[in-house]
Every structure is written in structure tokens, then in C-alpha cells.
Amino acid sequence: MLRCAVYEGTMNARSEERRQGRRLPKAWRNVLVLVSVLAAIALFYAEEDWRGKRAWGKYAKELAARGEAVAASQLVPPPVPDDENFAMTPFLAPLFDFEPGTQKWRDTNAFARLQNFPLEFNAASSEVKTPNSMRSNSWIGVPIDLRAWDVALQQGTNSRKSTETRVVSNNLTTAEAAAGVLASLERYDATIEELRTASRRSWSRFKLSYDYPDPAAVLLPHLALLKRTSQLLNVRAAAELGVGKTGPAVEDINLMFYLAESIRDEPILISHLVRIAESQIALQAVARGLASHQWSDAQLAGFEERLAKFNFCADGRRALAGERVVFGGGVIDYVRNAPNKFRVLESFGGMSDRQNSGVDPVPVIYALAPDGWLYFEKLNYNRAFQDFLVPALDASNRRVSPEASRKAAGKIEAIVKQRGPGLFLRHQFFVGFLMPALSKAIQRTAFAQAAVDEAAVACALERHRLAHGAYPDSLEALAPQLIAQVPHDVITGQALKYRRAADGQYVLYSVGWNEKDDGGVVAVNDSGKAMDAENGDWVWTLIPAAHAD
């Protein structure tokens, strides 16, 4: 018995020694746990990267099969020879004369001069106060007050005589004030003639840095300059009409139209919106001549031809594609490829409404997230464009759907309002960050299309008045003799609304964004002074010239 007990104890001790010998030291066990965790993390990142890249690749093929652009190279206009390029005329060339591989100007003085152009005109513009007034025309506000401009321009050239000049100008006729305005603007004649000559070149390509790593940092200095030049031309055309020089006024209006067209090929939404603003500046001068019945039949026919070429629906559709691919998609790719995602995202600023409470979580999350998540972000960003915004713009039929645009705005707003980790797990952060204002761009596109369409009809109506002594009873009398085809309402696709007024004038209108016929009434905002584009009709009527003699 004793021998058995001793033997059993000896065997148990040896067994315990063998078990102790097989157990790894604690440090090694910790290493194995760490390696396992790291392997799991690496596997997770690899799987998410593969899954995201695969999902985006599959969706990109679907887009391409539908004829949609998926790469910036499909939208960026090709370069053209400098001697055939409007944007390379000596006046404009310094805008994009950068040092190679940078966005630093070679000649900062030349660029500074362009930034200030037209210096004296800008100073006068800040002095001329445009009064608020009730509008009967949705696009044409208070006509240019040539007396006020004469005063302001003279003040800019000789401030010591400002009081005396104001008294004299207030007693001038419109024609005398117009002559004074033209005399003050003579300093810009050489530049305007250079631009007019350059506008006969075959192409217009401003040399934007499309290959710059951060699309949000691409410089667009030409947009403000072109708009300011259009404003100068508008005042000049009004003064030319004031002295009865309709030929020069037509040339200035056509140059305004050209400036709007000079950036048409840029796949950038802000360029599209500036084009809209420029075209509506040009319409101010067209409307002034219509109100004073100064245009000839040939001049009116020329305006009709220019206006008919504006297809803001198609251009807006292309601008949205550029926003999707070149800007938004480019920003997401820039973040994904950045060596320091945290710093890049932090530089954007305003990415989260929780910044004021401390650390902005967005840069932290995407600095740590797999690259595949940014592929998913790009997929959802592109899908939101195609599913939400594209249905609102029918480019082929020149139609815009306010209902589809409102639905798009609602869906985007719902994403913006999301909170918590679900926003990132659903990969919709960049949809909410980059897209909220885009439905407004669709409304502005529709408003611009209605403007050029109704202006073209207004020119045809004036041609009818010249030929027959009165405006027609219906728009059917215009085509095809006076206009090739009467444009339809961009909102409904049906005929524009038209009626002759009791005073012998007329009211022409689209039912507008509320899709309701309000009888040709322009809605105003709560102040009662500014137009409300979301309500009421979009109306074209004749606006009498200010201070008519």
C-alpha cells in the first residue's frame, strides 16, 4: 500500500512537471494574444478595403454602361492652341499664369490689376444705391439710373467736385447723363475692344488646375472678373441706349452673352451658376431696349438667335456631373489617398455640428477607418446624385421637375440630420457634407432657362409689334415667321402663359416653382420688396426706363 501511494505521488508529480513544461511563459502568451488581435484587425481592414473597392468598381461600371461619366478626364475640356483661345488674350492671360506645378502667380502685380478691374467702376457701383421695389418682371429689377451713375463715376475721378457734380447731374436729361457715363467709362474702351476681338477666336479655355490634388483648392479667379466685366458692359449698354446708339449697345450685349458662354465647358457647378448670373445681367440691357422700343427687327432677330442657344437644362445636367465626378468624387479620392487623413479632414473645417463641444470626431473617424469606407462613401455620393438629383433635370426635353427637386432636398436633408455612428457605418457622411445646397442649383437652372426662353419670346413679340403695330392676341402668331419655335414652359412642358394687358402691353409667364398658375403675379418675400422665386409665377413684362424724359 505504501509503495503504491509513493508510486502514485511520484507519477502525479512527473505529470505536473510535464504540464508545467508545456505551458508558455506569460509574456509569450501576451505576444500571441497581441498577434491574434493585430491579425484580426489587418484582416478586417483588408476585407473592408477589398469590399469597398469592389463595390465602387461595380457601380462605376453600371454608371459607364448608362453613359455617365466616372472619371474627370471624361469631363475636363481638352487644351487648345493659345492663339485660338479667348482666355489667352493678353488682358486675361495672367489669371492662370502659374509657376509650374503650383498655383502661384508668376506676375503678382498683373494678377492684382485684374483683381481690381474695373477699379473706378467698382468704386462707383458701391455708391449707386438700387432701391427695393415691387417687381412685375421676375428677372428685371429697377432700371439703371444713369443720372446716379454719372454722379458716382465723376465722384470717383474727382472727389473734390462731388457736391457740385451731384447738383449738375440731377438737372441733366437722361441723354446728357448717359453721355457723361460714356465719357467716364472711356478708360475701359481698349480692354473691351480687346475682349471683343478675342471673342472671335475659335475656343475659350481658362487653364484651371484640374490636376491639382485637392479639388476644393482649385483657384477660379476668372469667374469674378467675368461677372464684373458683364456689369460694366451692362451700364455701358444702358448709356449707349440713352444716347440712341443701339448698334454699340447690341455689340456690348452680345459680348456679355459671349462672356457667359466662355465658361460653358467648365465641369464646375459654380461656373454654371456664374454663367446664369452673367446671362441675366445681359437681359437687363435687352429689356431696357425693349421697353423703349429701340431695337430694330434685325437686332431683335439676332437676340433671339443668341438666346435660343442657351440650354441651361443640358448645361446644368453636365455641371452636376462635374460636381459629382470632378469636385465631390475628387475630394473623397483626395482624402482617401492623403498620407495624413486627419490633417486633411481637419483643414476642411465645419464638417461636424459637434465641433463646438470639443474635438471634431469626423477627422478622427476617417483617419482610423479603412480606405474601403471611403470607396463606399464615393459610391453613395455618386448614387445620391443619380437617384436624387438627376431625375429633376430632363436635359433632352428642357424640363425641370420642382417635385423631384423637392424630394431630393428632403432626402438629402434627412441624411444631414442623421446622428451617431450610423452616419459613418452607412457611409453617407460626404453625401450630407457636400450635397445640401445642390437642389437650389436645380431651381436656379430652371429660373435661368425660363428667363432666356421668355426673353426670346419677348423679342419676337416686339418684332410683331414693329410689323403690325400691336402685340398679337396669342403666341401662335409668332411661329414660324418671327421665331422658329415658341419655347415651352420649362416647368410644365406646356405652352407659356400669355395675354395682352389692358394698357396695350402684355404679360408672359411660366407657372414657376410652385407649379401653379397664379395669374401672372410675381410673389414677394416677407419684407414685401424682394422677389420670392419659390412662389408665384415667373413673369416677363416690360419695365419702363428710369427717369424717362
PDB file of N, CA and C in Angstrom, residues 34-91:
ATOM      1  N   LEU A  34      -1.666  39.427 -28.680  1.00  0.00           N
ATOM      2  CA  LEU A  34      -1.497  40.658 -29.450  1.00  0.00           C
ATOM      3  C   LEU A  34      -1.424  40.375 -30.941  1.00  0.00           C
ATOM      4  N   VAL A  35      -0.661  39.343 -31.296  1.00  0.00           N
ATOM      5  CA  VAL A  35      -0.544  38.981 -32.715  1.00  0.00           C
ATOM      6  C   VAL A  35      -1.905  38.597 -33.285  1.00  0.00           C
ATOM      7  N   SER A  36      -2.682  37.871 -32.496  1.00  0.00           N
ATOM      8  CA  SER A  36      -4.015  37.460 -32.950  1.00  0.00           C
ATOM      9  C   SER A  36      -4.913  38.669 -33.171  1.00  0.00           C
ATOM     10  N   VAL A  37      -4.862  39.619 -32.233  1.00  0.00           N
ATOM     11  CA  VAL A  37      -5.683  40.838 -32.371  1.00  0.00           C
ATOM     12  C   VAL A  37      -5.259  41.624 -33.607  1.00  0.00           C
ATOM     13  N   LEU A  38      -3.939  41.790 -33.773  1.00  0.00           N
ATOM     14  CA  LEU A  38      -3.448  42.537 -34.928  1.00  0.00           C
ATOM     15  C   LEU A  38      -3.819  41.845 -36.239  1.00  0.00           C
ATOM     16  N   ALA A  39      -3.745  40.530 -36.233  1.00  0.00           N
ATOM     17  CA  ALA A  39      -4.123  39.783 -37.438  1.00  0.00           C
ATOM     18  C   ALA A  39      -5.595  39.976 -37.751  1.00  0.00           C
ATOM     19  N   ALA A  40      -6.425  39.973 -36.691  1.00  0.00           N
ATOM     20  CA  ALA A  40      -7.858  40.184 -36.899  1.00  0.00           C
ATOM     21  C   ALA A  40      -8.129  41.586 -37.453  1.00  0.00           C
ATOM     22  N   ILE A  41      -7.412  42.583 -36.908  1.00  0.00           N
ATOM     23  CA  ILE A  41      -7.575  43.963 -37.393  1.00  0.00           C
ATOM     24  C   ILE A  41      -7.123  44.068 -38.844  1.00  0.00           C
ATOM     25  N   ALA A  42      -5.975  43.485 -39.137  1.00  0.00           N
ATOM     26  CA  ALA A  42      -5.458  43.527 -40.504  1.00  0.00           C
ATOM     27  C   ALA A  42      -6.427  42.855 -41.467  1.00  0.00           C
ATOM     28  N   LEU A  43      -6.978  41.721 -41.010  1.00  0.00           N
ATOM     29  CA  LEU A  43      -7.951  41.021 -41.840  1.00  0.00           C
ATOM     30  C   LEU A  43      -9.195  41.880 -42.055  1.00  0.00           C
ATOM     31  N   PHE A  44      -9.648  42.563 -40.993  1.00  0.00           N
ATOM     32  CA  PHE A  44     -10.817  43.441 -41.105  1.00  0.00           C
ATOM     33  C   PHE A  44     -10.553  44.566 -42.104  1.00  0.00           C
ATOM     34  N   TYR A  45      -9.380  45.217 -41.990  1.00  0.00           N
ATOM     35  CA  TYR A  45      -9.055  46.310 -42.908  1.00  0.00           C
ATOM     36  C   TYR A  45      -8.940  45.796 -44.345  1.00  0.00           C
ATOM     37  N   ALA A  46      -8.292  44.678 -44.516  1.00  0.00           N
ATOM     38  CA  ALA A  46      -8.125  44.117 -45.861  1.00  0.00           C
ATOM     39  C   ALA A  46      -9.476  43.759 -46.469  1.00  0.00           C
ATOM     40  N   GLU A  47     -10.327  43.160 -45.623  1.00  0.00           N
ATOM     41  CA  GLU A  47     -11.653  42.767 -46.114  1.00  0.00           C
ATOM     42  C   GLU A  47     -12.489  43.995 -46.482  1.00  0.00           C
ATOM     43  N   GLU A  48     -12.470  45.037 -45.619  1.00  0.00           N
ATOM     44  CA  GLU A  48     -13.243  46.249 -45.889  1.00  0.00           C
ATOM     45  C   GLU A  48     -12.696  47.002 -47.104  1.00  0.00           C
ATOM     46  N   ASP A  49     -11.364  47.037 -47.232  1.00  0.00           N
ATOM     47  CA  ASP A  49     -10.766  47.683 -48.397  1.00  0.00           C
ATOM     48  C   ASP A  49     -11.171  46.961 -49.674  1.00  0.00           C
ATOM     49  N   TRP A  50     -11.094  45.655 -49.657  1.00  0.00           N
ATOM     50  CA  TRP A  50     -11.465  44.873 -50.836  1.00  0.00           C
ATOM     51  C   TRP A  50     -12.947  45.029 -51.143  1.00  0.00           C
ATOM     52  N   ARG A  51     -13.764  44.963 -50.099  1.00  0.00           N
ATOM     53  CA  ARG A  51     -15.209  45.060 -50.297  1.00  0.00           C
ATOM     54  C   ARG A  51     -15.619  46.434 -50.838  1.00  0.00           C
ATOM     55  N   GLY A  52     -15.026  47.508 -50.271  1.00  0.00           N
ATOM     56  CA  GLY A  52     -15.362  48.847 -50.722  1.00  0.00           C
ATOM     57  C   GLY A  52     -14.904  49.116 -52.143  1.00  0.00           C
ATOM     58  N   LYS A  53     -13.676  48.734 -52.447  1.00  0.00           N
ATOM     59  CA  LYS A  53     -13.148  48.966 -53.791  1.00  0.00           C
ATOM     60  C   LYS A  53     -13.935  48.166 -54.824  1.00  0.00           C
ATOM     61  N   ARG A  54     -14.311  46.945 -54.461  1.00  0.00           N
ATOM     62  CA  ARG A  54     -15.083  46.103 -55.379  1.00  0.00           C
ATOM     63  C   ARG A  54     -16.470  46.692 -55.618  1.00  0.00           C
ATOM     64  N   ALA A  55     -17.116  47.180 -54.543  1.00  0.00           N
ATOM     65  CA  ALA A  55     -18.461  47.750 -54.681  1.00  0.00           C
ATOM     66  C   ALA A  55     -18.433  49.003 -55.549  1.00  0.00           C
ATOM     67  N   TRP A  56     -17.435  49.882 -55.332  1.00  0.00           N
ATOM     68  CA  TRP A  56     -17.342  51.080 -56.150  1.00  0.00           C
ATOM     69  C   TRP A  56     -17.056  50.716 -57.611  1.00  0.00           C
ATOM     70  N   GLY A  57     -16.153  49.762 -57.841  1.00  0.00           N
ATOM     71  CA  GLY A  57     -15.848  49.360 -59.206  1.00  0.00           C
ATOM     72  C   GLY A  57     -17.071  48.836 -59.938  1.00  0.00           C
ATOM     73  N   LYS A  58     -17.882  48.068 -59.232  1.00  0.00           N
ATOM     74  CA  LYS A  58     -19.095  47.527 -59.846  1.00  0.00           C
ATOM     75  C   LYS A  58     -20.075  48.646 -60.190  1.00  0.00           C
ATOM     76  N   TYR A  59     -20.240  49.619 -59.265  1.00  0.00           N
ATOM     77  CA  TYR A  59     -21.181  50.710 -59.531  1.00  0.00           C
ATOM     78  C   TYR A  59     -20.652  51.620 -60.639  1.00  0.00           C
ATOM     79  N   ALA A  60     -19.333  51.833 -60.674  1.00  0.00           N
ATOM     80  CA  ALA A  60     -18.744  52.657 -61.727  1.00  0.00           C
ATOM     81  C   ALA A  60     -19.014  52.051 -63.102  1.00  0.00           C
ATOM     82  N   LYS A  61     -18.959  50.727 -63.196  1.00  0.00           N
ATOM     83  CA  LYS A  61     -19.271  50.074 -64.471  1.00  0.00           C
ATOM     84  C   LYS A  61     -20.733  50.268 -64.850  1.00  0.00           C
ATOM     85  N   GLU A  62     -21.615  50.250 -63.850  1.00  0.00           N
ATOM     86  CA  GLU A  62     -23.035  50.495 -64.119  1.00  0.00           C
ATOM     87  C   GLU A  62     -23.249  51.913 -64.645  1.00  0.00           C
ATOM     88  N   LEU A  63     -22.552  52.885 -64.022  1.00  0.00           N
ATOM     89  CA  LEU A  63     -22.659  54.266 -64.486  1.00  0.00           C
ATOM     90  C   LEU A  63     -22.166  54.392 -65.924  1.00  0.00           C
ATOM     91  N   ALA A  64     -21.024  53.802 -66.199  1.00  0.00           N
ATOM     92  CA  ALA A  64     -20.459  53.883 -67.546  1.00  0.00           C
ATOM     93  C   ALA A  64     -21.391  53.247 -68.571  1.00  0.00           C
ATOM     94  N   ALA A  65     -22.035  52.147 -68.203  1.00  0.00           N
ATOM     95  CA  ALA A  65     -22.965  51.474 -69.118  1.00  0.00           C
ATOM     96  C   ALA A  65     -24.167  52.361 -69.430  1.00  0.00           C
ATOM     97  N   ARG A  66     -24.509  53.262 -68.493  1.00  0.00           N
ATOM     98  CA  ARG A  66     -25.619  54.201 -68.719  1.00  0.00           C
ATOM     99  C   ARG A  66     -25.168  55.473 -69.421  1.00  0.00           C
ATOM    100  N   GLY A  67     -23.890  55.540 -69.771  1.00  0.00           N
ATOM    101  CA  GLY A  67     -23.376  56.716 -70.462  1.00  0.00           C
ATOM    102  C   GLY A  67     -22.979  57.846 -69.532  1.00  0.00           C
ATOM    103  N   GLU A  68     -22.853  57.563 -68.237  1.00  0.00           N
ATOM    104  CA  GLU A  68     -22.481  58.585 -67.269  1.00  0.00           C
ATOM    105  C   GLU A  68     -20.960  58.612 -67.081  1.00  0.00           C
ATOM    106  N   ALA A  69     -20.449  59.801 -66.872  1.00  0.00           N
ATOM    107  CA  ALA A  69     -19.007  59.956 -66.645  1.00  0.00           C
ATOM    108  C   ALA A  69     -18.626  59.392 -65.286  1.00  0.00           C
ATOM    109  N   VAL A  70     -17.464  58.768 -65.217  1.00  0.00           N
ATOM    110  CA  VAL A  70     -16.957  58.239 -63.947  1.00  0.00           C
ATOM    111  C   VAL A  70     -15.553  58.739 -63.658  1.00  0.00           C
ATOM    112  N   ALA A  71     -14.927  59.406 -64.625  1.00  0.00           N
ATOM    113  CA  ALA A  71     -13.567  59.921 -64.434  1.00  0.00           C
ATOM    114  C   ALA A  71     -13.527  61.377 -64.876  1.00  0.00           C
ATOM    115  N   ALA A  72     -12.697  62.168 -64.214  1.00  0.00           N
ATOM    116  CA  ALA A  72     -12.591  63.588 -64.534  1.00  0.00           C
ATOM    117  C   ALA A  72     -12.166  63.801 -65.975  1.00  0.00           C
ATOM    118  N   SER A  73     -11.343  62.910 -66.512  1.00  0.00           N
ATOM    119  CA  SER A  73     -10.860  63.055 -67.884  1.00  0.00           C
ATOM    120  C   SER A  73     -11.989  63.048 -68.901  1.00  0.00           C
ATOM    121  N   GLN A  74     -13.135  62.490 -68.525  1.00  0.00           N
ATOM    122  CA  GLN A  74     -14.282  62.469 -69.429  1.00  0.00           C
ATOM    123  C   GLN A  74     -15.013  63.806 -69.464  1.00  0.00           C
ATOM    124  N   LEU A  75     -14.746  64.678 -68.520  1.00  0.00           N
ATOM    125  CA  LEU A  75     -15.466  65.944 -68.423  1.00  0.00           C
ATOM    126  C   LEU A  75     -14.579  67.166 -68.600  1.00  0.00           C
ATOM    127  N   VAL A  76     -13.315  67.053 -68.253  1.00  0.00           N
ATOM    128  CA  VAL A  76     -12.403  68.196 -68.373  1.00  0.00           C
ATOM    129  C   VAL A  76     -12.170  68.505 -69.845  1.00  0.00           C
ATOM    130  N   PRO A  77     -12.393  69.761 -70.266  1.00  0.00           N
ATOM    131  CA  PRO A  77     -12.200  70.097 -71.686  1.00  0.00           C
ATOM    132  C   PRO A  77     -10.738  69.991 -72.082  1.00  0.00           C
ATOM    133  N   PRO A  78     -10.456  69.554 -73.297  1.00  0.00           N
ATOM    134  CA  PRO A  78      -9.064  69.412 -73.736  1.00  0.00           C
ATOM    135  C   PRO A  78      -8.422  70.774 -73.958  1.00  0.00           C
ATOM    136  N   PRO A  79      -7.099  70.851 -73.878  1.00  0.00           N
ATOM    137  CA  PRO A  79      -6.411  72.118 -74.148  1.00  0.00           C
ATOM    138  C   PRO A  79      -6.545  72.521 -75.613  1.00  0.00           C
ATOM    139  N   VAL A  80      -6.394  73.801 -75.869  1.00  0.00           N
ATOM    140  CA  VAL A  80      -6.483  74.330 -77.232  1.00  0.00           C
ATOM    141  C   VAL A  80      -5.288  75.248 -77.464  1.00  0.00           C
ATOM    142  N   PRO A  81      -4.941  75.518 -78.732  1.00  0.00           N
ATOM    143  CA  PRO A  81      -3.804  76.416 -79.011  1.00  0.00           C
ATOM    144  C   PRO A  81      -4.037  77.803 -78.414  1.00  0.00           C
ATOM    145  N   ASP A  82      -2.994  78.382 -77.838  1.00  0.00           N
ATOM    146  CA  ASP A  82      -3.116  79.686 -77.196  1.00  0.00           C
ATOM    147  C   ASP A  82      -3.602  80.761 -78.156  1.00  0.00           C
ATOM    148  N   ASP A  83      -3.135  80.721 -79.408  1.00  0.00           N
ATOM    149  CA  ASP A  83      -3.502  81.788 -80.340  1.00  0.00           C
ATOM    150  C   ASP A  83      -4.943  81.658 -80.834  1.00  0.00           C
ATOM    151  N   GLU A  84      -5.611  80.555 -80.491  1.00  0.00           N
ATOM    152  CA  GLU A  84      -7.021  80.389 -80.842  1.00  0.00           C
ATOM    153  C   GLU A  84      -7.911  80.408 -79.593  1.00  0.00           C
ATOM    154  N   ASN A  85      -7.337  80.803 -78.474  1.00  0.00           N
ATOM    155  CA  ASN A  85      -8.016  80.697 -77.183  1.00  0.00           C
ATOM    156  C   ASN A  85      -8.356  82.092 -76.658  1.00  0.00           C
ATOM    157  N   PHE A  86      -9.657  82.365 -76.499  1.00  0.00           N
ATOM    158  CA  PHE A  86     -10.114  83.641 -75.946  1.00  0.00           C
ATOM    159  C   PHE A  86      -9.456  83.919 -74.598  1.00  0.00           C
ATOM    160  N   ALA A  87      -9.327  82.903 -73.755  1.00  0.00           N
ATOM    161  CA  ALA A  87      -8.815  83.086 -72.401  1.00  0.00           C
ATOM    162  C   ALA A  87      -7.341  83.453 -72.368  1.00  0.00           C
ATOM    163  N   MET A  88      -6.650  83.368 -73.513  1.00  0.00           N
ATOM    164  CA  MET A  88      -5.233  83.698 -73.547  1.00  0.00           C
ATOM    165  C   MET A  88      -4.973  85.048 -74.200  1.00  0.00           C
ATOM    166  N   THR A  89      -6.005  85.854 -74.378  1.00  0.00           N
ATOM    167  CA  THR A  89      -5.762  87.230 -74.814  1.00  0.00           C
ATOM    168  C   THR A  89      -4.949  87.925 -73.733  1.00  0.00           C
ATOM    169  N   PRO A  90      -4.070  88.885 -74.074  1.00  0.00           N
ATOM    170  CA  PRO A  90      -3.148  89.463 -73.077  1.00  0.00           C
ATOM    171  C   PRO A  90      -3.827  89.962 -71.805  1.00  0.00           C
ATOM    172  N   PHE A  91      -5.030  90.498 -71.903  1.00  0.00           N
ATOM    173  CA  PHE A  91      -5.697  91.001 -70.707  1.00  0.00           C
ATOM    174  C   PHE A  91      -6.000  89.874 -69.722  1.00  0.00           C
TER     175      PHE A  91
END
